[in-house]
């Protein structure tokens, strides 16, 4: 399955996850209505290109505490990035709703630990889970109680890696994210996969419609969702392979959708004034051949970023990865080491 063709769709139909959760060792603990768990807020499903359900998660609020209630992915598709996208979608929604802390009971605690969740002793856990009262607790079922404390900071990962999660650019981006989360406890990470269908080129009708919306100040229109997401990010990571001295064309299409006057920048007689809050934008790229001083993609990103108010820029690269006679893995390892040693 190509994760880049997968869709994350919000849903109120919690019961559709019954078989998936059961195969994943999770239980459907329903409230008196029988339609969802106690305190149910919403859920998301991951569906493949054919529309088949391959993952799902839900969030609840119990006694004032936000809970990542369930999350599961079909076994054969785990470690493909589906769980990460579901997790980030749920965590971002709870942050947007005003959450400062999220609780979970985890049967795969290492997954959550790498995203900044901390372990809790059972006696320190709010009385919002039925686990401790279950006769299987500590016997056949040994979940970990965990919590995540939001710092309020947001990192937006603009994934323009185009191929799959196994791409070389993604390998570097994953390492950067791992180090960033360690260095910024409580940061909320969002990912936007830049793919056809996610962002579309603006034709004449689109531009006229956008101009009308801008003139009316109607920035709550869904047309501006990506621009709002970009604007609110404290940090931005772009992962894009080196194509034709720059980056894939779909990334340029995405940028066209976030450069919105009155929302992400303003115009004046003296030039542009950025309205975005980003402290630092990091650009990661990989190339089969040499890049040298012809990284026009990074140059363009710096220009656009400056226009939108981004404060500083950083680049990581790995080049000559397809050149015959070069030690390609050694080049990648060196790039990973540079990321590990960087101030993230």
C-alpha atoms as one frame of an Amber mdcrd trajectory, in Angstrom:
protein
   0.000   0.000   0.000   1.188   3.488  -0.855   0.605   5.569   2.284   0.635
   8.692   0.143  -2.619   7.527  -1.453  -4.295   6.838   1.884  -6.970   9.106
   3.349  -7.622  10.038   6.980 -11.352  10.735   7.345 -13.171  12.010  10.423
 -16.156   9.913  11.465 -18.744   9.570  14.225 -19.223   5.864  13.427 -17.142
   4.317  16.190 -18.680   0.852  15.852 -17.073   0.321  12.428 -13.767  -0.224
  14.259 -15.056  -3.269  16.154 -13.338  -6.000  14.126 -10.146  -3.962  13.651
  -9.845  -3.262  17.376 -10.568  -6.882  18.245  -7.801  -8.099  15.894  -5.487
  -5.575  17.561  -6.271  -6.800  21.078  -8.432  -3.794  21.968 -11.915  -3.806
  23.424 -14.973  -1.757  22.548 -15.979  -0.275  25.912 -19.265   1.385  25.049
 -21.372   3.845  27.017 -25.061   3.323  27.719 -26.006   4.421  24.198 -23.995
   1.554  22.726 -22.641   3.834  19.997 -19.285   4.880  21.440 -17.073   4.997
  24.519 -17.839   7.187  27.517 -17.088  10.821  26.710 -16.755  10.143  22.974
 -15.773  13.242  20.970 -14.853  12.002  17.503 -12.863   9.409  15.560 -10.818
   9.070  12.392 -10.503   6.189   9.964  -7.637   5.445   7.603  -8.763   4.040
   4.270  -6.704   2.774   1.352  -7.119   3.621  -2.337 -10.009   1.146  -2.611
 -11.772   2.622   0.407 -11.003  -0.307   2.712 -10.586   0.417   6.414  -6.951
  -0.091   7.474  -6.725   1.920  10.695  -8.660   3.962  13.184  -8.488   6.005
  16.362 -10.816   7.903  18.692 -10.620  10.623  21.318 -12.726  11.101  24.429
 -13.019  13.437  27.384 -13.658  11.873  30.776 -14.035  13.844  34.009 -12.305
  16.782  32.325  -9.350  14.718  31.057  -8.637  14.297  27.336  -7.945  10.691
  26.327  -6.521   9.123  23.184  -9.007   6.350  23.618  -8.038   3.819  20.936
  -5.654   3.582  18.012  -5.077   0.560  15.764  -3.692  -0.304  12.338  -4.002
  -3.587  10.450  -1.024  -5.739  11.428   0.447  -6.057   7.940   0.461  -2.263
   7.546   2.097  -1.323  10.821   5.366   0.638  10.625   4.223   2.263   7.375
   3.349   5.623   8.934  -0.438   5.142   9.132  -0.441   5.012  12.924   1.673
   8.146  13.074  -0.763  10.103  10.892  -3.775   8.948  12.922  -1.959   9.803
  16.143  -0.937  13.281  14.947  -4.446  14.022  13.689  -5.965  13.134  17.063
  -3.311  14.975  19.090  -3.662  18.131  17.000  -7.435  18.152  17.407  -7.184
  17.881  21.190  -4.639  20.716  21.288  -6.958  22.838  19.142  -9.783  22.069
  21.605  -7.710  23.470  24.464  -6.160  20.313  25.914  -2.991  20.763  27.939
  -2.586  17.080  28.752  -3.607  13.770  27.153  -3.878  10.387  28.872  -3.696
   6.883  27.428  -3.482   3.250  28.432  -0.923   1.769  26.073  -0.297  -1.817
  25.055   2.511  -0.596  22.762   4.083   2.060  25.008   7.292   2.439  22.966
   5.268   3.967  20.125   3.965   6.698  22.415   7.214   7.136  24.306   9.015
   8.261  21.156   6.424  11.009  20.715   6.957  12.383  24.207   4.502  10.484
  26.409   5.706   9.799  29.936   4.908   6.823  32.157   2.600   7.145  35.153
   2.330   4.965  38.210  -1.168   3.438  38.528  -1.792   5.359  41.747  -0.945
   8.637  39.955  -3.376   7.974  37.102  -6.748   9.776  37.129  -9.709   7.521
  37.760 -10.818   7.526  34.130  -9.844   4.021  33.028 -11.552   0.755  33.879
  -8.319  -1.216  33.604  -7.492  -1.204  37.296 -10.898  -2.704  38.114 -10.665
  -5.465  35.492  -9.923  -9.000  36.723  -7.409  -9.399  33.871  -5.402  -6.323
  34.833  -1.806  -7.285  35.657  -2.415 -10.841  34.432  -3.246 -11.268  30.766
  -3.534  -7.515  30.250  -0.652  -5.299  31.304  -1.157  -1.836  29.811   1.014
   1.137  30.705  -0.571   4.348  31.954   0.951   7.328  30.163   0.432  11.073
  29.759   1.533  13.782  27.353   1.959  17.402  28.437   1.574  19.932  25.624
   4.119  22.734  25.585   1.953  24.753  23.201   4.616  24.622  20.460   3.784
  23.194  17.046   6.013  21.669  14.389   4.618  21.256  10.882   6.239  18.566
   8.727   5.612  19.229   5.040   6.240  15.792   3.555   7.045  16.200  -0.119
   9.071  12.990  -0.308   6.827  11.852  -3.191   7.774   8.162  -3.169   7.159
   6.108   0.003   8.108   6.098   3.682  11.290   4.264   2.616  12.602   7.217
   0.652  16.079   8.504   1.506  14.749  11.985   2.195  12.196  10.531   4.593
  14.942   8.614   6.384  16.701  11.891   7.172  13.431  13.614   8.046  12.495
  10.830  10.472  15.821  11.237  12.261  15.321  14.996  12.471  11.836  14.548
  13.935  13.130  12.044  16.467  15.819  14.461  17.652  13.479  17.448  17.575
  10.887  15.765  19.794  13.611  14.903  22.318  14.870  18.494  22.315  11.375
  20.041  22.530   9.301  18.104  25.080   5.583  18.625  24.608   5.794  19.821
  21.007   2.819  18.878  18.837   3.796  17.496  15.434   1.522  17.717  12.396
   2.235  16.197   8.991   0.815  17.273   5.668   1.572  14.819   2.854   1.994
  16.903  -0.269   0.453  14.756  -2.953  -1.909  15.252  -5.879  -5.370  15.550
  -4.377  -3.972  17.221  -1.273  -3.033  20.414  -3.063  -4.194  21.311  -6.549
  -2.896  23.957  -8.976  -4.909  27.163  -8.918  -6.662  27.842 -12.214  -8.388
  31.081 -13.216 -11.628  30.198 -11.427  -9.740  29.256  -8.256  -7.784  32.508
  -8.275 -10.929  34.581  -8.824 -12.684  32.740  -6.001  -9.710  33.220  -3.699
  -9.540  36.913  -4.515 -13.252  37.273  -3.700 -12.795  35.463  -0.378  -9.787
  37.609   0.538 -11.650  40.807  -0.333 -14.537  39.637   1.882 -12.173  38.636
   4.691 -13.632  35.119   4.574 -10.455  33.390   5.754 -12.431  30.619   7.449
 -13.144  29.064   4.044 -11.628  25.544   3.689  -9.594  26.874   0.769  -7.306
  28.456   3.368  -6.896  25.465   5.698  -3.286  24.813   4.648  -2.436  28.493
   5.001  -3.813  28.554   8.563  -1.862  25.398   9.407   1.363  26.915   8.068
   0.741  30.238   9.813   0.316  28.747  13.297   3.437  26.529  13.170   6.297
  27.523  15.481   8.708  25.303  13.532   8.502  23.902  10.010  10.281  20.930
   8.446  10.204  20.381   4.684  11.368  17.078   3.247  11.791  17.098  -0.529
  14.084  15.191  -2.902  16.385  17.149  -5.189  14.708  17.228  -8.591  15.911
  19.332 -11.517  17.997  21.597  -9.260  14.966  22.211  -7.027  12.135  20.017
  -5.712   9.025  18.152  -6.975   6.460  20.367  -8.691   3.736  19.369  -6.227
   5.574  21.280  -3.477   5.298  24.462  -5.558   1.575  23.779  -5.891   1.289
  23.483  -2.111   3.138  26.789  -1.668   0.702  28.493  -4.036  -2.046  27.420
  -1.637  -0.432  28.916   1.483   0.728  32.268   0.113  -2.415  34.272   0.883
  -2.437  38.040   1.246  -3.952  39.184   4.514  -3.479  35.756   6.064   0.163
  34.674   5.736   1.591  38.008   4.516   0.708  41.628   3.897   1.709  44.004
   1.115   2.782  47.610   1.473   4.617  50.289  -0.472   7.902  49.144   1.061
   7.469  45.425   0.377   6.085  42.355   2.085   5.448  41.781   5.774   5.114
  38.181   6.961   2.282  37.187   9.296   3.507  33.680  10.178   4.965  32.779
  13.584   7.608  30.249  12.464  10.884  30.624  14.368  12.853  28.250  12.149
  12.304  26.363   8.903  14.453  23.305   8.233  14.844  21.938   4.709  15.988
  18.358   4.096  16.864  17.012   0.663  18.664  14.077  -0.956  20.097  13.769
  -4.454  21.344  10.975  -6.672  23.993  13.293  -8.098  25.878  16.328  -6.783
  24.024  19.408  -5.524  26.886  21.810  -4.979  25.773  25.430  -5.048  22.734
  24.726  -7.244  20.167  24.025  -4.534  17.620  26.342  -6.087  14.813  24.670
  -4.151  16.261  25.745  -0.801  16.961  29.217  -2.173  13.313  29.519  -3.243
  12.045  28.255   0.121  14.194  30.847   1.897  12.762  33.602  -0.305   9.145
  32.532   0.237   9.750  31.921   3.923  11.232  35.380   4.398   8.208  36.858
   2.660   5.876  34.982   5.060   7.787  35.951   8.198   9.938  32.867   8.893
  12.775  33.966  11.202  15.617  31.588  10.271  16.492  28.698   7.958  18.553
  25.520   8.125  19.393  22.861   5.546  20.477  19.217   5.719  21.397  17.261
   2.600  22.824  14.010   1.300  24.110  14.033  -2.276  25.796  11.732  -4.829
  23.656   8.827  -3.611  23.475   7.207  -7.055  26.993   7.997  -8.260  28.831
   4.818  -9.202  31.785   4.127  -6.939  30.498   6.178  -4.010  29.664   4.545
  -0.676  25.995   5.483  -0.610  25.251   4.156   2.852  28.293   5.954   4.268
  26.971   9.211   2.756  23.606   8.646   4.425  25.211   7.802   7.747  27.264
  10.982   7.588  24.134  13.041   6.921  22.367  11.364   9.849  25.348  12.134
  12.064  25.206  15.801  11.044  21.523  15.891  12.057  22.335  14.192  15.365
  25.049  16.753  16.060  22.992  19.766  15.007  21.254  22.213  17.278  17.680
  21.098  16.830
